[in-house]
CSV table of C-alpha atoms and ligand atoms in Angstrom, one decimal:
chain,number,residue,atom,x,y,z
A,1,UNK,CA,42.3,-56.8,-37.0
A,2,UNK,CA,38.6,-56.2,-37.5
A,3,UNK,CA,37.3,-52.6,-37.1
A,4,UNK,CA,33.7,-53.6,-37.7
A,5,UNK,CA,32.2,-52.3,-34.5
A,6,UNK,CA,34.3,-49.1,-34.6
A,7,UNK,CA,33.3,-48.5,-38.2
A,8,UNK,CA,29.6,-48.8,-37.4
A,9,UNK,CA,30.1,-46.5,-34.5
A,10,UNK,CA,31.7,-44.0,-36.9
A,11,UNK,CA,28.7,-44.2,-39.3
A,12,UNK,CA,26.3,-43.6,-36.4
A,13,UNK,CA,28.3,-40.6,-35.2
A,14,UNK,CA,27.7,-38.9,-38.5
A,15,UNK,CA,23.9,-39.2,-38.1
A,16,UNK,CA,23.5,-37.0,-35.0
A,17,UNK,CA,25.5,-35.3,-32.3
A,18,UNK,CA,26.5,-37.3,-29.2
A,19,UNK,CA,25.6,-40.5,-31.1
A,20,UNK,CA,28.7,-42.4,-30.1
A,21,UNK,CA,29.3,-44.2,-26.8
A,22,UNK,CA,32.2,-43.3,-24.6
A,23,UNK,CA,33.5,-46.8,-24.9
A,24,UNK,CA,33.7,-46.5,-28.7
A,25,UNK,CA,35.5,-43.1,-28.4
A,26,UNK,CA,38.1,-44.8,-26.2
A,27,UNK,CA,38.3,-47.7,-28.6
A,28,UNK,CA,39.1,-45.4,-31.4
A,29,UNK,CA,41.7,-43.4,-29.5
A,30,UNK,CA,43.4,-46.7,-28.7
A,31,UNK,CA,43.4,-47.9,-32.3
A,32,UNK,CA,46.5,-47.0,-34.3
A,33,UNK,CA,45.6,-48.3,-37.7
A,34,UNK,CA,46.4,-45.6,-40.3
A,35,UNK,CA,43.6,-46.7,-42.7
A,36,UNK,CA,41.0,-46.6,-40.0
A,37,UNK,CA,42.1,-43.2,-38.9
A,38,UNK,CA,42.0,-41.8,-42.4
A,39,UNK,CA,38.3,-42.8,-42.4
A,40,UNK,CA,37.8,-41.0,-39.0
A,41,UNK,CA,39.6,-37.9,-40.2
A,42,UNK,CA,37.6,-37.7,-43.4
A,43,UNK,CA,34.3,-38.3,-41.6
A,44,UNK,CA,35.1,-35.5,-39.2
A,45,UNK,CA,36.2,-33.2,-42.0
A,46,UNK,CA,32.9,-33.9,-43.8
A,47,UNK,CA,31.0,-32.7,-40.7
A,48,UNK,CA,33.1,-29.6,-40.6
A,49,UNK,CA,32.3,-28.9,-44.2
A,50,UNK,CA,28.6,-29.4,-43.5
A,51,UNK,CA,28.4,-27.1,-40.5
A,52,UNK,CA,31.1,-24.5,-41.2
A,53,UNK,CA,32.4,-24.9,-44.8
A,54,UNK,CA,36.0,-25.1,-45.9
A,55,UNK,CA,36.8,-22.0,-43.9
A,56,UNK,CA,39.0,-20.9,-41.0
A,57,UNK,CA,38.3,-18.0,-38.6
A,58,UNK,CA,41.2,-16.2,-37.0
A,59,UNK,CA,41.3,-14.9,-33.5
A,60,UNK,CA,44.3,-12.6,-32.8
A,61,UNK,CA,45.7,-13.8,-29.5
A,62,UNK,CA,47.0,-11.1,-27.1
A,63,UNK,CA,48.9,-12.5,-24.1
A,64,UNK,CA,48.0,-9.7,-21.8
A,65,UNK,CA,49.9,-10.6,-18.6
A,66,UNK,CA,52.0,-13.5,-17.2
A,67,UNK,CA,51.2,-12.6,-13.6
A,68,UNK,CA,49.3,-15.5,-12.1
A,69,UNK,CA,48.1,-16.3,-8.6
A,70,UNK,CA,48.0,-20.0,-9.3
A,71,UNK,CA,50.6,-22.7,-9.2
A,72,UNK,CA,49.3,-25.3,-11.7
A,73,UNK,CA,52.0,-28.1,-11.8
A,74,UNK,CA,52.3,-28.1,-15.6
A,75,UNK,CA,52.5,-24.4,-16.5
A,76,UNK,CA,55.6,-22.4,-17.2
A,77,UNK,CA,54.2,-19.1,-15.8
A,78,UNK,CA,53.0,-20.6,-12.5
A,79,UNK,CA,53.5,-18.2,-9.6
A,80,UNK,CA,56.4,-20.2,-8.1
A,81,UNK,CA,58.5,-20.1,-11.2
A,82,UNK,CA,61.1,-17.5,-10.2
A,83,UNK,CA,62.8,-17.7,-13.7
A,84,UNK,CA,60.0,-15.7,-15.3
A,85,UNK,CA,60.2,-12.0,-15.8
A,86,UNK,CA,56.7,-10.8,-15.1
A,87,UNK,CA,54.8,-8.3,-17.2
A,88,UNK,CA,51.4,-6.8,-17.7
A,89,UNK,CA,50.4,-4.9,-20.8
A,90,UNK,CA,48.8,-1.6,-20.0
A,91,UNK,CA,45.2,-1.0,-21.3
A,92,UNK,CA,46.6,1.1,-24.2
A,93,UNK,CA,48.9,-1.6,-25.5
A,94,UNK,CA,46.2,-4.3,-25.3
A,95,UNK,CA,43.8,-2.0,-27.3
A,96,UNK,CA,46.5,-1.1,-29.8
A,97,UNK,CA,47.5,-4.7,-30.4
A,98,UNK,CA,43.8,-5.7,-30.9
A,99,UNK,CA,43.1,-2.8,-33.3
A,100,UNK,CA,46.1,-3.9,-35.3
A,101,UNK,CA,44.4,-7.3,-35.6
A,102,UNK,CA,41.4,-5.6,-37.0
A,103,UNK,CA,43.6,-3.8,-39.5
A,104,UNK,CA,45.0,-7.2,-40.5
A,105,UNK,CA,41.5,-8.4,-41.3
A,106,UNK,CA,40.8,-10.5,-38.2
A,107,UNK,CA,37.2,-10.2,-37.0
A,108,UNK,CA,38.0,-11.2,-33.4
A,109,UNK,CA,40.6,-11.3,-30.7
A,110,UNK,CA,41.3,-13.4,-27.7
A,111,UNK,CA,42.7,-11.8,-24.6
A,112,UNK,CA,44.5,-14.2,-22.4
A,113,UNK,CA,46.5,-14.0,-19.1
A,114,UNK,CA,47.5,-15.6,-15.9
A,115,UNK,CA,44.7,-15.6,-13.3
A,116,UNK,CA,44.3,-12.4,-11.3
A,117,UNK,CA,41.3,-11.8,-9.1
A,118,UNK,CA,41.4,-8.1,-8.2
A,119,UNK,CA,39.2,-5.0,-8.6
A,120,UNK,CA,42.1,-3.3,-10.6
A,121,UNK,CA,42.2,-6.2,-13.0
A,122,UNK,CA,38.5,-6.4,-13.4
A,123,UNK,CA,38.3,-2.6,-14.1
A,124,UNK,CA,41.2,-2.8,-16.5
A,125,UNK,CA,39.5,-5.3,-18.7
A,126,UNK,CA,36.2,-3.3,-18.5
A,127,UNK,CA,38.1,-0.4,-20.1
A,128,UNK,CA,39.6,-2.6,-22.7
A,129,UNK,CA,36.3,-4.3,-23.6
A,130,UNK,CA,34.5,-0.9,-23.8
A,131,UNK,CA,37.1,0.3,-26.3
A,132,UNK,CA,37.1,-2.8,-28.4
A,133,UNK,CA,33.8,-4.6,-28.5
A,134,UNK,CA,32.2,-2.2,-31.0
A,135,UNK,CA,35.0,-3.1,-33.5
A,136,UNK,CA,35.8,-6.8,-32.8
A,137,UNK,CA,34.4,-10.0,-31.3
A,138,UNK,CA,36.3,-10.4,-28.0
A,139,UNK,CA,37.0,-13.7,-26.3
A,140,UNK,CA,38.4,-13.6,-22.8
A,141,UNK,CA,40.6,-16.3,-21.2
A,142,UNK,CA,41.4,-14.8,-17.9
A,143,UNK,CA,40.8,-17.8,-15.6
A,144,UNK,CA,38.3,-18.4,-12.8
A,145,UNK,CA,36.4,-15.3,-11.5
A,146,UNK,CA,33.3,-14.6,-9.5
A,147,UNK,CA,29.9,-14.4,-11.2
A,148,UNK,CA,29.9,-10.6,-10.6
A,149,UNK,CA,33.2,-10.2,-12.5
A,150,UNK,CA,32.0,-12.4,-15.4
A,151,UNK,CA,28.8,-10.2,-15.4
A,152,UNK,CA,30.7,-7.0,-15.5
A,153,UNK,CA,32.9,-8.1,-18.4
A,154,UNK,CA,29.8,-9.4,-20.3
A,155,UNK,CA,28.1,-6.0,-19.7
A,156,UNK,CA,31.3,-4.3,-21.0
A,157,UNK,CA,31.0,-6.3,-24.3
A,158,UNK,CA,32.8,-9.6,-23.9
A,159,UNK,CA,31.1,-12.3,-26.0
A,160,UNK,CA,33.0,-15.4,-25.4
A,161,UNK,CA,35.0,-17.0,-22.6
A,162,UNK,CA,37.5,-19.8,-22.8
A,163,UNK,CA,38.2,-21.7,-19.6
A,164,UNK,CA,39.7,-25.1,-20.1
A,165,UNK,CA,38.7,-27.8,-17.6
A,166,UNK,CA,42.2,-29.2,-18.2
A,167,UNK,CA,40.9,-32.7,-17.5
A,168,UNK,CA,37.4,-33.8,-16.6
A,169,UNK,CA,38.9,-36.6,-14.4
A,170,UNK,CA,38.7,-35.4,-10.8
A,171,UNK,CA,41.6,-37.6,-9.6
A,172,UNK,CA,43.9,-36.6,-12.5
A,173,UNK,CA,42.9,-33.0,-11.9
A,174,UNK,CA,44.0,-33.2,-8.3
A,175,UNK,CA,47.4,-34.7,-9.3
A,176,UNK,CA,48.2,-31.9,-11.6
A,177,UNK,CA,47.1,-29.0,-9.4
A,178,UNK,CA,47.8,-27.9,-5.8
A,179,UNK,CA,44.9,-28.4,-3.3
A,180,UNK,CA,44.0,-24.8,-3.6
A,181,UNK,CA,42.7,-25.4,-7.2
A,182,UNK,CA,39.1,-26.6,-6.9
A,183,UNK,CA,37.7,-28.7,-9.8
A,184,UNK,CA,34.2,-27.9,-8.8
A,185,UNK,CA,34.8,-24.2,-8.8
A,186,UNK,CA,36.2,-24.4,-12.3
A,187,UNK,CA,33.2,-26.5,-13.4
A,188,UNK,CA,30.8,-24.1,-11.8
A,189,UNK,CA,32.5,-21.1,-13.6
A,190,UNK,CA,31.5,-22.8,-16.9
A,191,UNK,CA,27.9,-23.0,-15.8
A,192,UNK,CA,27.8,-19.4,-14.7
A,193,UNK,CA,29.3,-18.3,-18.0
A,194,UNK,CA,26.7,-20.3,-19.9
A,195,UNK,CA,23.9,-18.6,-17.8
A,196,UNK,CA,25.3,-15.2,-18.5
A,197,UNK,CA,24.9,-16.0,-22.3
A,198,UNK,CA,28.6,-16.1,-23.1
A,199,UNK,CA,29.7,-18.4,-25.9
A,200,UNK,CA,31.5,-20.8,-23.7
A,201,UNK,CA,34.7,-22.6,-24.5
A,202,UNK,CA,36.5,-25.3,-22.7
A,203,UNK,CA,39.1,-27.9,-23.4
A,204,UNK,CA,41.8,-30.2,-22.0
A,205,UNK,CA,45.4,-31.0,-22.3
A,206,UNK,CA,46.2,-34.1,-24.1
A,207,UNK,CA,48.9,-36.6,-23.2
A,208,UNK,CA,49.2,-35.7,-19.5
A,209,UNK,CA,51.2,-38.1,-17.4
A,210,UNK,CA,48.8,-40.8,-16.1
A,211,UNK,CA,46.0,-39.8,-18.6
A,212,UNK,CA,44.3,-42.8,-20.2
A,213,UNK,CA,42.2,-43.2,-23.4
A,214,UNK,CA,39.1,-43.7,-21.2
A,215,UNK,CA,39.8,-40.3,-19.5
A,216,UNK,CA,40.1,-38.6,-22.8
A,217,UNK,CA,36.9,-40.2,-24.1
A,218,UNK,CA,35.2,-39.0,-21.0
A,219,UNK,CA,36.6,-35.5,-21.6
A,220,UNK,CA,34.7,-35.5,-24.9
A,221,UNK,CA,31.5,-36.6,-23.2
A,222,UNK,CA,32.1,-33.8,-20.6
A,223,UNK,CA,32.2,-31.2,-23.4
A,224,UNK,CA,28.8,-32.5,-24.6
A,225,UNK,CA,27.3,-32.6,-21.0
A,226,UNK,CA,28.5,-29.0,-20.5
A,227,UNK,CA,27.0,-28.1,-23.8
A,228,UNK,CA,29.9,-25.8,-24.8
A,229,UNK,CA,30.1,-23.8,-27.9
A,230,UNK,CA,33.9,-23.8,-28.5
A,231,UNK,CA,36.8,-26.2,-27.8
A,232,UNK,CA,40.4,-25.1,-27.3
A,233,UNK,CA,42.5,-28.1,-26.5
A,234,UNK,CA,46.0,-29.3,-27.4
A,235,UNK,CA,48.9,-31.5,-26.5
A,236,UNK,CA,50.4,-31.2,-23.1
A,237,UNK,CA,54.1,-30.2,-23.5
A,238,UNK,CA,56.4,-30.2,-20.4
A,239,UNK,CA,58.1,-27.1,-19.2
A,240,UNK,CA,61.5,-27.6,-17.5
A,241,UNK,CA,60.7,-25.3,-14.6
A,242,UNK,CA,57.6,-27.2,-13.5
A,243,UNK,CA,56.9,-30.1,-11.1
A,244,UNK,CA,55.2,-32.1,-13.8
A,245,UNK,CA,58.2,-32.2,-16.2
A,246,UNK,CA,59.4,-35.7,-17.0
A,247,UNK,CA,59.2,-38.5,-19.4
A,248,UNK,CA,57.0,-37.6,-22.3
A,249,UNK,CA,56.4,-38.8,-25.9
A,250,UNK,CA,56.1,-35.8,-28.3
A,251,UNK,CA,54.9,-37.9,-31.2
A,252,UNK,CA,52.3,-39.6,-29.2
A,253,UNK,CA,51.0,-36.3,-27.8
A,254,UNK,CA,50.8,-34.8,-31.3
A,255,UNK,CA,48.9,-37.7,-32.8
A,256,UNK,CA,46.5,-37.8,-29.9
A,257,UNK,CA,46.0,-34.1,-30.2
A,258,UNK,CA,44.8,-34.6,-33.8
A,259,UNK,CA,42.7,-37.6,-32.9
A,260,UNK,CA,40.9,-35.7,-30.2
A,261,UNK,CA,40.0,-32.9,-32.6
A,262,UNK,CA,38.5,-35.5,-35.0
A,263,UNK,CA,36.5,-37.3,-32.3
A,264,UNK,CA,35.3,-34.1,-30.7
A,265,UNK,CA,34.0,-32.9,-34.1
A,266,UNK,CA,32.3,-36.3,-34.6
A,267,UNK,CA,30.7,-36.0,-31.1
A,268,UNK,CA,29.6,-32.4,-31.1
A,269,UNK,CA,29.2,-31.6,-34.8
A,270,UNK,CA,28.6,-27.8,-34.8
A,271,UNK,CA,31.0,-26.2,-32.3
A,272,UNK,CA,34.1,-24.1,-33.0
A,273,UNK,CA,37.3,-26.1,-32.5
A,274,UNK,CA,40.7,-24.4,-32.4
A,275,UNK,CA,43.8,-25.8,-34.0
A,276,UNK,CA,46.1,-24.6,-31.2
A,277,UNK,CA,49.7,-23.4,-31.0
A,278,UNK,CA,50.7,-26.5,-29.0
A,279,UNK,CA,50.1,-28.5,-32.2
A,280,UNK,CA,52.3,-26.1,-34.1
A,281,UNK,CA,54.9,-26.4,-31.4
A,282,UNK,CA,55.2,-30.1,-32.1
A,283,UNK,CA,55.1,-29.9,-35.9
A,284,UNK,CA,55.5,-26.9,-38.2
A,285,UNK,CA,52.3,-27.7,-40.1
A,286,UNK,CA,50.4,-28.8,-36.9
A,287,UNK,CA,47.7,-26.2,-37.1
A,288,UNK,CA,47.0,-26.9,-40.8
A,289,UNK,CA,46.8,-30.6,-40.0
A,290,UNK,CA,44.4,-29.7,-37.1
A,291,UNK,CA,42.1,-28.1,-39.7
A,292,UNK,CA,42.1,-31.3,-41.8
A,293,UNK,CA,41.1,-33.2,-38.7
A,294,UNK,CA,38.1,-31.0,-38.2
A,295,UNK,CA,39.2,-27.8,-36.5
A,296,UNK,CA,38.0,-24.4,-37.9
A,297,UNK,CA,39.7,-21.7,-35.8
A,298,UNK,CA,43.3,-20.5,-35.6
A,299,UNK,CA,44.7,-18.1,-33.0
A,300,UNK,CA,47.7,-16.3,-34.6
A,301,UNK,CA,49.7,-14.6,-31.8
A,302,UNK,CA,49.6,-10.8,-32.0
A,303,UNK,CA,51.2,-10.1,-28.6
A,304,UNK,CA,53.9,-7.4,-29.0
A,305,UNK,CA,57.2,-9.3,-29.7
A,306,UNK,CA,59.1,-8.0,-26.6
A,307,UNK,CA,56.7,-9.8,-24.3
A,308,UNK,CA,56.6,-13.2,-26.0
A,309,UNK,CA,59.5,-14.9,-24.5
A,310,UNK,CA,58.0,-14.3,-21.0
A,311,UNK,CA,54.7,-16.1,-21.9
A,312,UNK,CA,56.1,-19.6,-22.2
A,313,UNK,CA,53.4,-21.9,-20.9
A,314,UNK,CA,55.5,-24.9,-22.2
A,315,UNK,CA,58.9,-25.5,-23.6
A,316,UNK,CA,59.8,-24.4,-27.2
A,317,UNK,CA,56.5,-22.4,-27.7
A,318,UNK,CA,56.7,-20.9,-31.2
A,319,UNK,CA,57.9,-17.3,-31.2
A,320,UNK,CA,57.0,-16.4,-34.7
A,321,UNK,CA,56.0,-12.8,-35.4
A,322,UNK,CA,52.6,-13.6,-36.9
A,323,UNK,CA,52.0,-9.9,-37.6
A,324,UNK,CA,54.8,-9.7,-40.2
A,325,UNK,CA,53.6,-9.7,-43.8
A,326,UNK,CA,55.9,-12.6,-44.4
A,327,UNK,CA,54.4,-15.0,-41.9
A,328,UNK,CA,50.9,-13.9,-42.7
A,329,UNK,CA,51.5,-14.7,-46.3
A,330,UNK,CA,53.0,-18.1,-45.4
A,331,UNK,CA,50.0,-18.9,-43.2
A,332,UNK,CA,47.5,-17.8,-45.8
A,333,UNK,CA,49.3,-19.9,-48.5
A,334,UNK,CA,49.4,-22.9,-46.2
A,335,UNK,CA,45.6,-22.6,-45.6
A,336,UNK,CA,44.9,-22.2,-49.3
A,337,UNK,CA,47.1,-25.2,-50.1
A,338,UNK,CA,44.8,-27.4,-48.1
A,339,UNK,CA,41.8,-26.1,-50.0
A,340,UNK,CA,40.4,-23.8,-47.3
A,341,UNK,CA,39.8,-20.1,-47.1
A,342,UNK,CA,40.2,-17.5,-44.4
A,343,UNK,CA,37.1,-15.8,-43.0
A,344,UNK,CA,38.5,-12.3,-42.9
A,345,UNK,CA,36.5,-9.6,-41.1
A,346,UNK,CA,34.2,-12.2,-39.5
A,347,UNK,CA,33.7,-12.7,-35.8
A,348,UNK,CA,33.4,-16.5,-36.5
A,349,UNK,CA,30.6,-17.1,-34.0
A,350,UNK,CA,30.0,-20.7,-33.0
A,351,UNK,CA,27.2,-22.3,-35.1
A,352,UNK,CA,26.2,-24.2,-31.9
A,353,UNK,CA,25.6,-20.9,-30.1
A,354,UNK,CA,23.8,-19.3,-33.0
A,355,UNK,CA,21.5,-22.4,-33.3
A,356,UNK,CA,20.6,-21.9,-29.6
A,357,UNK,CA,19.6,-18.3,-30.4
A,358,UNK,CA,17.7,-18.7,-33.6
B,401,LIG,N1,45.3,-18.6,-16.8
B,401,LIG,C1,44.2,-18.9,-17.6
B,401,LIG,C2,44.5,-18.8,-19.1
B,401,LIG,C3,46.0,-18.9,-19.5
B,401,LIG,S1,46.6,-20.5,-19.4
B,401,LIG,C4,43.7,-20.3,-17.4
B,401,LIG,O1,44.5,-21.1,-16.8
B,401,LIG,O2,42.6,-20.6,-17.7
B,401,LIG,C5,45.9,-21.2,-20.9
B,401,LIG,C6,46.0,-22.6,-21.1
B,401,LIG,O3,47.4,-23.0,-21.3
B,401,LIG,C7,45.6,-23.5,-19.9
B,401,LIG,O4,44.3,-23.6,-19.8
B,401,LIG,C8,46.4,-24.8,-20.1
B,401,LIG,O5,45.5,-25.8,-20.7
B,401,LIG,C9,47.5,-24.4,-21.2
B,401,LIG,N2,48.8,-24.8,-20.7
B,401,LIG,C10,49.4,-24.5,-19.6
B,401,LIG,N3,50.6,-25.2,-19.5
B,401,LIG,C11,50.6,-26.0,-20.5
B,401,LIG,C12,51.6,-27.0,-20.9
B,401,LIG,N4,52.7,-27.3,-20.2
B,401,LIG,N5,51.3,-27.7,-22.1
B,401,LIG,C13,50.2,-27.4,-22.8
B,401,LIG,N6,49.3,-26.5,-22.5
B,401,LIG,C14,49.5,-25.8,-21.3
B,402,LIG,FE1,48.1,-19.6,-14.1
B,402,LIG,FE2,46.6,-20.5,-16.2
B,402,LIG,FE3,49.2,-21.2,-15.9
B,402,LIG,FE4,47.4,-22.2,-14.2
B,402,LIG,S1,47.4,-22.6,-16.4
B,402,LIG,S2,49.4,-21.4,-13.7
B,402,LIG,S3,46.0,-20.5,-14.0
B,402,LIG,S4,48.4,-19.2,-16.3
């Protein structure tokens, strides 16, 4: 098989961002040749070295609440799942967990939860942000909100917001969400966040039922059109209590997850890309592999252990106590073993965002 056209597309991709047509991205995703993919991986890694260096930034992830008003068909904590024991960490516990992250040397935290739109929830995160933002970079991932709420959280010190579009394909989006979930509202939230000068992150699930290589290639183009600063994407993993559960190929989802990281780095060059827990769920060294495919951020879970089993977005989500000295040592060794270092005490801002502000 000749990879001539794909190889020349790969060369051009290295020259400038967005210098690769969607059809070539789809062609690469479709190709399964190990030799060709080693070239793609190595090209992506060289871009990471150029823009970021052999370094990984940590964001301590706090899963603040599994209460959610939404019913996404793929998600284990969707509101209709009656098998979930619901919890919400009080302000004090969120702050305590985040400050523990600071002690562990993390320069930033990500606060994530189900989607709640209420004055009480808005005010709660204002309190948390005011307590934390002088010490740590804070990323929020609290779902869709109004412009006013995004503004209040920005004023209280939030710097980054992660809101995955899940899929940029409107038709697939409508198949994996109930009618009440509006693609355009989600897309508009990304625009508002950008206008409010957040570092904006988005991403997709990879390996969804009915998702094609073309759709994934267009997802990468969507990231470029939206001009995002951060990408958090990972394999879709079914959850048994959800309507979307069903036939699924774990190895395919894992491989595609790595390929998407490499192609996104090749397309966008200087954004932050996370090696997500979903990769680790499918392979114990999944996150380290993600780094070798071009990712530069990891999100060790620092949620207090007693809450973890109730924040299962998908089946077999790793429950490791990443605060323990043992697992921190193991993670640090794994990172060193691939020739990278950890950016301790650094907020790990997106170079793409910093370039916009220089
Ligand atoms: N409620 C917020 C944030 C929490 S959910 C929101 O939806 O934006 C965080 C992410 O978990 C979602 O964006 C989705 O991409 C991911 N997720 C949910 N269910 C998943 C599954 N079954 N497999 C993989 N990722 C999943
Ligand atoms: Fe709620 Fe987010 Fe899960 Fe959708 S993906 S059900 S919004 S927690």
